[in-house]
Short mmCIF file of C-alpha atoms and ligand atoms in Angstrom, two decimals:
data_model
loop_
_atom_site.label_atom_id
_atom_site.label_comp_id
_atom_site.label_asym_id
_atom_site.label_seq_id
_atom_site.Cartn_x
_atom_site.Cartn_y
_atom_site.Cartn_z
CA UNK A 70 -117.37 -17.70 15.46
CA UNK A 71 -118.35 -14.96 17.73
CA UNK A 72 -118.06 -11.13 16.99
CA UNK A 73 -115.23 -10.60 19.67
CA UNK A 74 -113.23 -13.34 18.35
CA UNK A 75 -113.43 -12.04 14.72
CA UNK A 76 -111.93 -8.46 16.17
CA UNK A 77 -109.31 -10.72 17.32
CA UNK A 78 -108.59 -12.86 14.28
CA UNK A 79 -108.24 -11.19 10.84
CA UNK A 80 -110.02 -13.83 8.39
CA UNK A 81 -108.69 -14.80 4.88
CA UNK A 82 -105.38 -12.75 5.25
CA UNK A 83 -102.63 -12.98 2.07
CA UNK A 84 -99.46 -13.97 3.16
CA UNK A 85 -97.52 -12.92 0.24
CA UNK A 86 -96.11 -9.91 2.12
CA UNK A 87 -95.55 -11.75 5.25
CA UNK A 88 -92.70 -14.21 4.02
CA UNK A 89 -89.21 -13.46 2.16
CA UNK A 90 -90.37 -15.60 -0.84
CA UNK A 91 -93.51 -13.66 -1.54
CA UNK A 92 -95.19 -16.47 -2.90
CA UNK A 93 -98.91 -16.23 -3.16
CA UNK A 94 -100.84 -18.04 -0.26
CA UNK A 95 -103.55 -16.91 2.44
CA UNK A 96 -104.23 -18.16 5.97
CA UNK A 97 -107.87 -18.86 7.56
CA UNK A 98 -106.86 -16.47 10.39
CA UNK A 99 -104.24 -14.08 11.54
CA UNK A 100 -103.28 -11.87 14.65
CA UNK A 101 -100.32 -10.67 16.10
CA UNK A 102 -99.03 -10.35 19.63
CA UNK A 103 -96.57 -8.13 21.09
CA UNK A 104 -96.60 -9.53 24.74
CA UNK A 105 -96.91 -12.81 26.66
CA UNK A 106 -100.41 -12.05 27.75
CA UNK A 107 -101.82 -10.96 24.51
CA UNK A 108 -100.40 -14.62 23.09
CA UNK A 109 -101.88 -16.58 26.05
CA UNK A 110 -105.28 -14.77 25.19
CA UNK A 111 -105.14 -15.62 21.25
CA UNK A 112 -104.19 -18.94 22.26
CA UNK A 113 -107.11 -19.40 24.72
CA UNK A 114 -109.45 -18.16 21.99
CA UNK A 115 -108.06 -20.38 19.53
CA UNK A 116 -108.79 -23.21 21.82
CA UNK A 117 -112.10 -22.37 22.13
CA UNK A 118 -112.84 -21.96 18.55
CA UNK A 119 -111.29 -25.06 18.27
CA UNK A 120 -108.84 -23.85 15.65
CA UNK A 121 -106.28 -26.71 15.78
CA UNK A 122 -103.74 -25.62 12.93
CA UNK A 123 -101.44 -22.78 14.41
CA UNK A 124 -98.08 -21.34 13.27
CA UNK A 125 -95.99 -18.69 14.81
CA UNK A 126 -94.34 -16.55 12.27
CA UNK A 127 -91.50 -14.10 12.65
CA UNK A 128 -89.66 -12.57 9.95
CA UNK A 129 -91.16 -15.01 7.21
CA UNK A 130 -87.49 -15.53 5.82
CA UNK A 131 -87.24 -19.22 6.65
CA UNK A 132 -90.54 -20.43 5.39
CA UNK A 133 -92.31 -21.44 1.79
CA UNK A 134 -96.26 -21.86 1.69
CA UNK A 135 -97.35 -24.36 -1.06
CA UNK A 136 -100.93 -24.17 -0.11
CA UNK A 137 -103.39 -22.05 1.83
CA UNK A 138 -103.12 -22.21 5.67
CA UNK A 139 -106.20 -23.69 7.07
CA UNK A 140 -105.55 -22.37 10.60
CA UNK A 141 -104.24 -19.40 12.80
CA UNK A 142 -101.23 -17.47 11.86
CA UNK A 143 -99.63 -15.83 15.04
CA UNK A 144 -97.06 -13.19 14.40
CA UNK A 145 -94.90 -12.43 16.79
CA UNK A 146 -94.05 -8.69 17.16
CA UNK A 147 -92.40 -8.93 21.17
CA UNK A 148 -90.00 -6.22 21.22
CA UNK A 149 -87.49 -4.92 23.58
CA UNK A 150 -83.69 -4.59 24.11
CA UNK A 151 -82.56 -4.71 27.69
CA UNK A 152 -79.17 -5.30 29.35
CA UNK A 153 -80.05 -7.53 32.27
CA UNK A 154 -76.55 -8.19 33.42
CA UNK A 155 -72.62 -7.81 32.78
CA UNK A 156 -69.23 -8.75 34.25
CA UNK A 157 -65.88 -8.01 33.27
CA UNK A 158 -65.79 -9.44 29.86
CA UNK A 159 -69.37 -9.86 28.78
CA UNK A 160 -72.98 -7.70 28.59
CA UNK A 161 -76.13 -9.85 28.98
CA UNK A 162 -78.80 -8.60 26.66
CA UNK A 163 -82.33 -9.75 26.59
CA UNK A 164 -84.21 -9.53 23.17
CA UNK A 165 -87.61 -9.81 22.35
CA UNK A 166 -88.35 -12.23 19.68
CA UNK A 167 -89.98 -10.05 17.55
CA UNK A 168 -87.08 -7.58 16.98
CA UNK A 169 -85.73 -7.77 13.57
CA UNK A 170 -82.32 -9.49 13.54
CA UNK A 171 -80.35 -7.11 11.65
CA UNK A 172 -81.32 -4.20 13.53
CA UNK A 173 -80.42 -5.94 16.59
CA UNK A 174 -76.74 -6.62 15.35
CA UNK A 175 -76.61 -2.59 14.26
CA UNK A 176 -77.53 -1.78 17.72
CA UNK A 177 -74.88 -4.20 19.04
CA UNK A 178 -72.18 -2.60 17.13
CA UNK A 179 -73.35 0.62 17.73
CA UNK A 180 -72.89 -0.14 21.48
CA UNK A 181 -69.54 -1.45 20.65
CA UNK A 182 -70.82 -5.04 21.92
CA UNK A 183 -68.85 -8.13 19.69
CA UNK A 184 -70.04 -11.48 19.02
CA UNK A 185 -72.91 -10.68 16.09
CA UNK A 186 -70.69 -8.88 13.79
CA UNK A 187 -70.32 -12.31 11.36
CA UNK A 188 -74.10 -12.40 11.49
CA UNK A 189 -74.86 -8.82 9.83
CA UNK A 190 -77.90 -8.73 7.11
CA UNK A 191 -79.46 -12.19 7.84
CA UNK A 192 -82.92 -11.70 7.13
CA UNK A 193 -85.47 -12.79 9.80
CA UNK A 194 -86.50 -12.21 13.68
CA UNK A 195 -84.21 -12.65 16.67
CA UNK A 196 -86.88 -15.21 17.78
CA UNK A 197 -85.96 -17.51 14.73
CA UNK A 198 -82.79 -17.38 14.98
CA UNK A 199 -82.08 -20.04 17.80
CA UNK A 200 -84.76 -22.16 16.06
CA UNK A 201 -82.55 -23.04 13.41
CA UNK A 202 -79.05 -21.99 14.73
CA UNK A 203 -78.39 -19.17 12.11
CA UNK A 204 -74.86 -18.89 10.97
CA UNK A 205 -72.63 -17.43 8.80
CA UNK A 206 -68.85 -16.71 7.97
CA UNK A 207 -67.50 -19.04 10.73
CA UNK A 208 -70.05 -18.10 13.56
CA UNK A 209 -73.14 -19.72 14.71
CA UNK A 210 -75.62 -17.66 17.13
CA UNK A 211 -75.52 -20.41 19.48
CA UNK A 212 -71.95 -19.28 20.48
CA UNK A 213 -73.31 -16.18 21.78
CA UNK A 214 -76.91 -17.62 23.19
CA UNK A 215 -76.93 -17.58 27.02
CA UNK A 216 -80.44 -18.48 27.54
CA UNK A 217 -83.81 -18.23 26.15
CA UNK A 218 -87.41 -18.03 27.27
CA UNK A 219 -90.22 -19.87 25.58
CA UNK A 220 -94.03 -20.09 26.38
CA UNK A 221 -95.12 -23.90 26.40
CA UNK A 222 -98.41 -24.09 24.35
CA UNK A 223 -99.82 -27.09 26.45
CA UNK A 224 -100.20 -25.01 29.73
CA UNK A 225 -99.05 -21.74 28.81
CA UNK A 226 -96.24 -21.52 31.37
CA UNK A 227 -92.76 -19.57 30.89
CA UNK A 228 -89.97 -21.83 30.67
CA UNK A 229 -86.33 -20.62 30.51
CA UNK A 230 -83.92 -22.65 28.63
CA UNK A 231 -80.09 -22.39 29.16
CA UNK A 232 -78.19 -22.56 25.81
CA UNK A 233 -77.11 -26.12 26.50
CA UNK A 234 -80.60 -27.30 26.80
CA UNK A 235 -81.48 -26.13 23.33
CA UNK A 236 -79.23 -28.77 21.84
CA UNK A 237 -77.90 -26.64 18.90
CA UNK A 238 -76.42 -28.28 15.99
CA UNK A 239 -75.94 -27.39 12.11
CA UNK A 240 -79.06 -25.06 11.32
CA UNK A 241 -80.76 -27.36 14.42
CA UNK A 242 -81.93 -26.87 17.86
CA UNK A 243 -84.74 -28.79 19.69
CA UNK A 244 -87.45 -26.04 18.77
CA UNK A 245 -86.82 -27.52 15.00
CA UNK A 246 -87.54 -30.91 16.16
CA UNK A 247 -89.70 -32.79 18.67
CA UNK A 248 -90.54 -29.20 20.23
CA UNK A 249 -91.60 -27.18 17.56
CA UNK A 250 -95.02 -27.32 18.27
CA UNK A 251 -94.78 -27.01 21.79
CA UNK A 252 -93.16 -23.98 22.30
CA UNK A 253 -92.99 -19.93 21.50
CA UNK A 254 -89.88 -18.21 21.69
CA UNK A 255 -90.40 -15.00 23.48
CA UNK A 256 -87.11 -13.25 24.24
CA UNK A 257 -83.43 -14.43 23.57
CA UNK A 258 -80.64 -13.52 26.28
CA UNK A 259 -77.44 -13.01 24.41
CA UNK A 260 -73.68 -13.03 25.97
CA UNK A 261 -71.87 -10.45 24.04
CA UNK A 262 -68.18 -9.17 24.67
CA UNK A 263 -66.78 -6.28 25.75
CA UNK A 264 -63.46 -6.76 23.77
CA UNK A 265 -63.73 -7.90 20.42
CA UNK A 266 -62.39 -11.43 19.08
CA UNK A 267 -62.44 -11.11 15.39
CA UNK A 268 -63.56 -14.36 13.64
CA UNK A 269 -62.09 -13.92 10.13
CA UNK A 270 -61.15 -17.64 9.54
CA UNK A 271 -63.89 -17.75 6.44
CA UNK A 272 -61.77 -17.17 3.37
CA UNK A 273 -63.95 -15.06 1.53
CA UNK A 274 -64.13 -12.96 4.53
CA UNK A 275 -60.43 -12.58 5.24
CA UNK A 276 -60.15 -11.83 1.03
CA UNK A 277 -62.56 -9.03 1.37
CA UNK A 278 -61.13 -7.43 4.50
CA UNK A 279 -57.69 -7.29 2.37
CA UNK A 280 -59.39 -5.75 -0.68
CA UNK A 281 -61.39 -2.94 1.70
CA UNK A 282 -57.82 -2.68 3.49
CA UNK A 283 -59.00 -0.98 6.71
CA UNK A 284 -56.50 1.09 9.10
CA UNK A 285 -57.63 -1.30 11.46
CA UNK A 286 -60.18 -4.30 12.20
CA UNK A 287 -63.31 -3.17 14.02
CA UNK A 288 -66.53 -4.40 14.33
CA UNK A 289 -68.25 -1.93 11.90
CA UNK A 290 -65.28 -3.18 9.37
CA UNK A 291 -66.20 -6.54 9.93
CA UNK A 292 -70.01 -6.26 9.58
CA UNK A 293 -69.55 -4.23 6.64
CA UNK A 294 -67.28 -6.85 4.75
CA UNK A 295 -70.08 -9.18 5.45
CA UNK A 296 -72.69 -7.11 4.31
CA UNK A 297 -70.62 -6.61 0.99
CA UNK A 298 -70.12 -10.50 0.53
CA UNK A 299 -73.85 -11.22 1.22
CA UNK A 300 -74.96 -8.43 -1.28
CA UNK A 301 -72.83 -9.55 -3.98
CA UNK A 302 -73.58 -13.06 -3.58
CA UNK A 303 -77.43 -13.29 -2.12
CA UNK A 304 -80.45 -11.69 -3.92
CA UNK A 305 -81.90 -9.24 -1.64
CA UNK A 306 -85.67 -10.48 -0.54
CA UNK A 307 -86.97 -7.05 -1.11
CA UNK A 308 -85.96 -7.41 -4.86
CA UNK A 309 -86.24 -10.99 -5.27
CA UNK A 310 -88.00 -13.53 -3.39
CA UNK A 311 -86.09 -16.04 -1.38
CA UNK A 312 -85.36 -17.58 1.83
CA UNK A 313 -81.35 -17.84 1.72
CA UNK A 314 -80.39 -21.21 1.48
CA UNK A 315 -82.78 -23.53 0.50
CA UNK A 316 -80.97 -26.62 1.39
CA UNK A 317 -78.48 -27.75 3.97
CA UNK A 318 -75.00 -28.48 3.66
CA UNK A 319 -75.02 -32.29 3.42
CA UNK A 320 -73.05 -33.88 6.23
CA UNK A 321 -71.39 -37.22 5.16
CA UNK A 322 -69.42 -40.14 6.83
CA UNK A 323 -65.95 -39.22 5.99
CA UNK A 324 -65.38 -42.66 4.11
CA UNK A 325 -68.45 -41.79 1.76
CA UNK A 326 -66.77 -38.26 1.14
CA UNK A 327 -63.14 -39.49 0.68
CA UNK A 328 -64.58 -41.63 -2.18
CA UNK A 329 -66.45 -38.66 -3.40
CA UNK A 330 -63.26 -36.69 -3.43
CA UNK A 331 -61.52 -39.26 -5.65
CA UNK A 332 -63.90 -38.79 -8.35
CA UNK A 333 -64.50 -34.84 -7.84
CA UNK A 334 -61.38 -33.58 -6.21
CA UNK A 335 -62.41 -30.03 -6.20
CA UNK A 336 -65.69 -30.56 -4.21
CA UNK A 337 -65.32 -27.92 -1.38
CA UNK A 338 -65.83 -29.42 2.05
CA UNK A 339 -65.31 -28.54 5.37
CA UNK A 340 -64.56 -30.85 8.71
CA UNK A 341 -67.70 -31.50 10.80
CA UNK A 342 -67.85 -33.69 13.97
CA UNK A 343 -65.63 -36.84 14.10
CA UNK A 344 -65.88 -38.87 11.53
CA UNK A 345 -68.02 -36.56 9.28
CA UNK A 346 -67.37 -34.21 6.52
CA UNK A 347 -69.62 -31.02 5.31
CA UNK A 348 -69.75 -30.87 1.47
CA UNK A 349 -71.18 -27.76 -0.28
CA UNK A 350 -74.67 -28.11 -1.53
CA UNK A 351 -74.34 -25.10 -3.87
CA UNK A 352 -71.35 -26.46 -5.31
CA UNK A 353 -73.38 -30.20 -5.92
CA UNK A 354 -76.39 -28.30 -7.32
CA UNK A 355 -73.97 -26.20 -9.78
CA UNK A 356 -72.65 -29.43 -10.89
CA UNK A 357 -75.77 -31.20 -11.62
CA UNK A 358 -76.38 -27.99 -13.97
CA UNK A 359 -78.93 -26.15 -12.00
CA UNK A 360 -77.19 -22.79 -11.39
CA UNK A 361 -78.81 -19.91 -13.15
CA UNK A 362 -82.12 -22.32 -14.29
CA UNK A 363 -85.23 -20.58 -14.55
CA UNK A 364 -88.88 -22.01 -15.48
CA UNK A 365 -91.49 -19.32 -15.19
CA UNK A 366 -90.55 -17.19 -12.07
CA UNK A 367 -89.18 -19.92 -10.18
CA UNK A 368 -85.37 -20.17 -10.71
CA UNK A 369 -81.84 -21.37 -9.05
CA UNK A 370 -79.99 -18.07 -8.45
CA UNK A 371 -76.92 -17.41 -10.97
CA UNK A 372 -74.69 -16.41 -8.10
CA UNK A 373 -75.33 -18.86 -5.64
CA UNK A 374 -77.05 -22.57 -6.82
CA UNK A 375 -78.09 -22.89 -3.04
CA UNK A 376 -80.50 -20.27 -3.07
CA UNK A 377 -83.97 -20.74 -4.98
CA UNK A 378 -85.64 -17.45 -6.21
CA UNK A 379 -89.13 -16.36 -6.76
CA UNK A 380 -88.49 -13.76 -9.61
CA UNK A 381 -92.06 -12.46 -9.12
CA UNK A 382 -95.44 -14.43 -9.87
CA UNK A 383 -93.92 -17.97 -8.82
CA UNK A 384 -96.41 -20.30 -6.76
CA UNK A 385 -95.07 -22.23 -3.55
CA UNK A 386 -95.55 -25.23 -5.31
CA UNK A 387 -93.24 -24.38 -8.28
CA UNK A 388 -90.50 -23.35 -6.00
CA UNK A 389 -91.23 -26.89 -4.50
CA UNK A 390 -90.96 -28.64 -7.34
CA UNK A 391 -87.72 -27.20 -8.35
CA UNK A 392 -86.24 -28.31 -5.08
CA UNK A 393 -87.60 -31.88 -5.96
CA UNK A 394 -86.08 -31.88 -9.27
CA UNK A 395 -82.67 -30.79 -7.78
CA UNK A 396 -82.82 -33.22 -5.07
CA UNK A 397 -83.59 -36.05 -7.45
CA UNK A 398 -80.68 -34.97 -9.73
CA UNK A 399 -78.14 -34.29 -7.18
CA UNK A 400 -78.93 -37.68 -5.85
CA UNK A 401 -78.53 -39.49 -9.25
CA UNK A 402 -75.16 -37.81 -9.90
CA UNK A 403 -73.50 -37.95 -6.03
CA UNK A 404 -75.80 -40.47 -4.21
CA UNK A 405 -76.17 -37.54 -1.81
CA UNK A 406 -79.75 -36.74 -0.57
CA UNK A 407 -79.96 -32.94 0.16
CA UNK A 408 -82.36 -31.93 2.81
CA UNK A 409 -84.21 -28.70 2.70
CA UNK A 410 -83.30 -25.84 5.18
CA UNK A 411 -86.46 -23.80 5.00
CA UNK A 412 -89.74 -24.98 6.42
CA UNK A 413 -92.14 -26.12 3.69
CA UNK A 414 -95.79 -25.71 4.83
N1 EPU B 677 -70.34 -23.14 -4.22
C1 EPU B 677 -70.34 -23.28 -5.53
N2 EPU B 677 -71.30 -22.82 -6.61
C2 EPU B 677 -72.37 -22.32 -6.07
C3 EPU B 677 -72.75 -21.78 -4.57
C4 EPU B 677 -71.28 -22.06 -3.80
O1 EPU B 677 -69.29 -24.12 -6.36
O2 EPU B 677 -73.26 -22.06 -6.77
C5 EPU B 677 -69.18 -23.40 -3.73
C6 EPU B 677 -68.28 -22.06 -2.91
O3 EPU B 677 -67.34 -21.91 -4.41
C7 EPU B 677 -67.71 -22.44 -2.00
C8 EPU B 677 -68.62 -23.29 -1.22
O4 EPU B 677 -69.59 -23.92 -2.41
O5 EPU B 677 -66.61 -23.07 -2.14
C9 EPU B 677 -69.44 -22.83 -0.03
O6 EPU B 677 -70.31 -21.59 -0.67
P1 EPU B 677 -70.60 -20.22 0.19
O7 EPU B 677 -69.41 -19.57 0.78
O8 EPU B 677 -71.43 -19.53 -0.70
O9 EPU B 677 -71.36 -20.65 1.40
P2 EPU B 677 -72.64 -21.97 1.53
O10 EPU B 677 -71.83 -23.23 2.38
O11 EPU B 677 -73.21 -22.32 0.53
C10 EPU B 677 -73.38 -21.46 3.90
C11 EPU B 677 -74.63 -20.80 4.65
C12 EPU B 677 -75.10 -19.52 4.27
C13 EPU B 677 -73.82 -18.75 4.62
C14 EPU B 677 -72.71 -19.12 4.20
C15 EPU B 677 -71.45 -18.17 4.65
C16 EPU B 677 -75.62 -23.07 4.91
C17 EPU B 677 -77.05 -23.88 4.39
N3 EPU B 677 -75.45 -21.97 4.27
O12 EPU B 677 -73.54 -21.50 2.30
O13 EPU B 677 -76.22 -19.24 5.08
O14 EPU B 677 -74.28 -17.28 4.69
O15 EPU B 677 -72.31 -20.55 4.40
O16 EPU B 677 -71.02 -18.77 6.03
O17 EPU B 677 -75.10 -23.67 5.67
C18 EPU B 677 -78.74 -19.39 5.06
O18 EPU B 677 -78.48 -20.44 5.83
O19 EPU B 677 -79.76 -19.14 4.38
C19 EPU B 677 -77.50 -18.77 4.49
C20 EPU B 677 -77.39 -18.08 3.56
#
């Protein structure tokens, strides 16, 4: 490798502080980019140096490293929040993919722009949000995405995707499937509302709001209720390593769900698309006896069984071993195969 490229890429960089799981691993090469020009330059350099494996990292809140990465990790630091249009009902805001998600939510609430308040306190970056269509408390980010821009790694051109071209689904988009290796998300344009249209259909959110008993509902109040619930159930990744829900809630054909409901009448479930029902993976894992389980520093969180945690020194492989055991035991008990939501490297 030449002297110039060494100054572009850092070598043998530890990754423990780059992910919210905080598991030890290192990457052969590492660099950050804060513009499309810089990203293009880094990709060209990686081509010249024949570094084949590349990975884009945002906030590192949805990834588990189980081994060292023999390639180049590029961290997206593209910032900026810019109003790019408005009409009677909406504000269109273009946000750099490297912005922190929760800081963006706080910014919107300060401006009185509605639509993101239910998605408060989700760890990660703005650019990662569309990839897995983050969602919480009755809202998915696809409901407020207008469009996004992504760099095509094949020819380094910038492409705009309208929301309906992203093929959003439950914790899913084209950027999580076939196009995962192809595009780097550069910015996302959100359509936010001037007038709030509160979504408090999610029962625990309604209950928390009743407990708070505010004089009137506002974006701040809803965001605070969401923050209260998340803080009471989910571990703070700055204190206990984790990546939120480790598995997706499985979606079953309704006849399979109906059969399950006969033997397990309390199974929490939600309607999905026609002929399908989503069931709570946290409940399945708890019923299989894993809630609060700990071996060494790898564990299943005692307040939310869907969250696997690193209490300090766990390695990624130990977390993965635990996930594998959980999958096998839930399959044996319920005939359901859980799928990880987290990207396992
Ligand atoms: N449950 C249990 N035991 C547990 C955990 C949950 O019985 O240990 C039951 C609860 O009692 C409830 C049901 O399962 O009846 C659902 O639990 P919860 O409301 O906590 O939500 P979830 O389905 O486990 C999903 C998202 C979360 C999101 C919450 C709130 C997924 C994979 N996870 O969790 O998203 O915050 O709903 O909307 O869809 C994330 O993706 O990282 C994440 C945290």
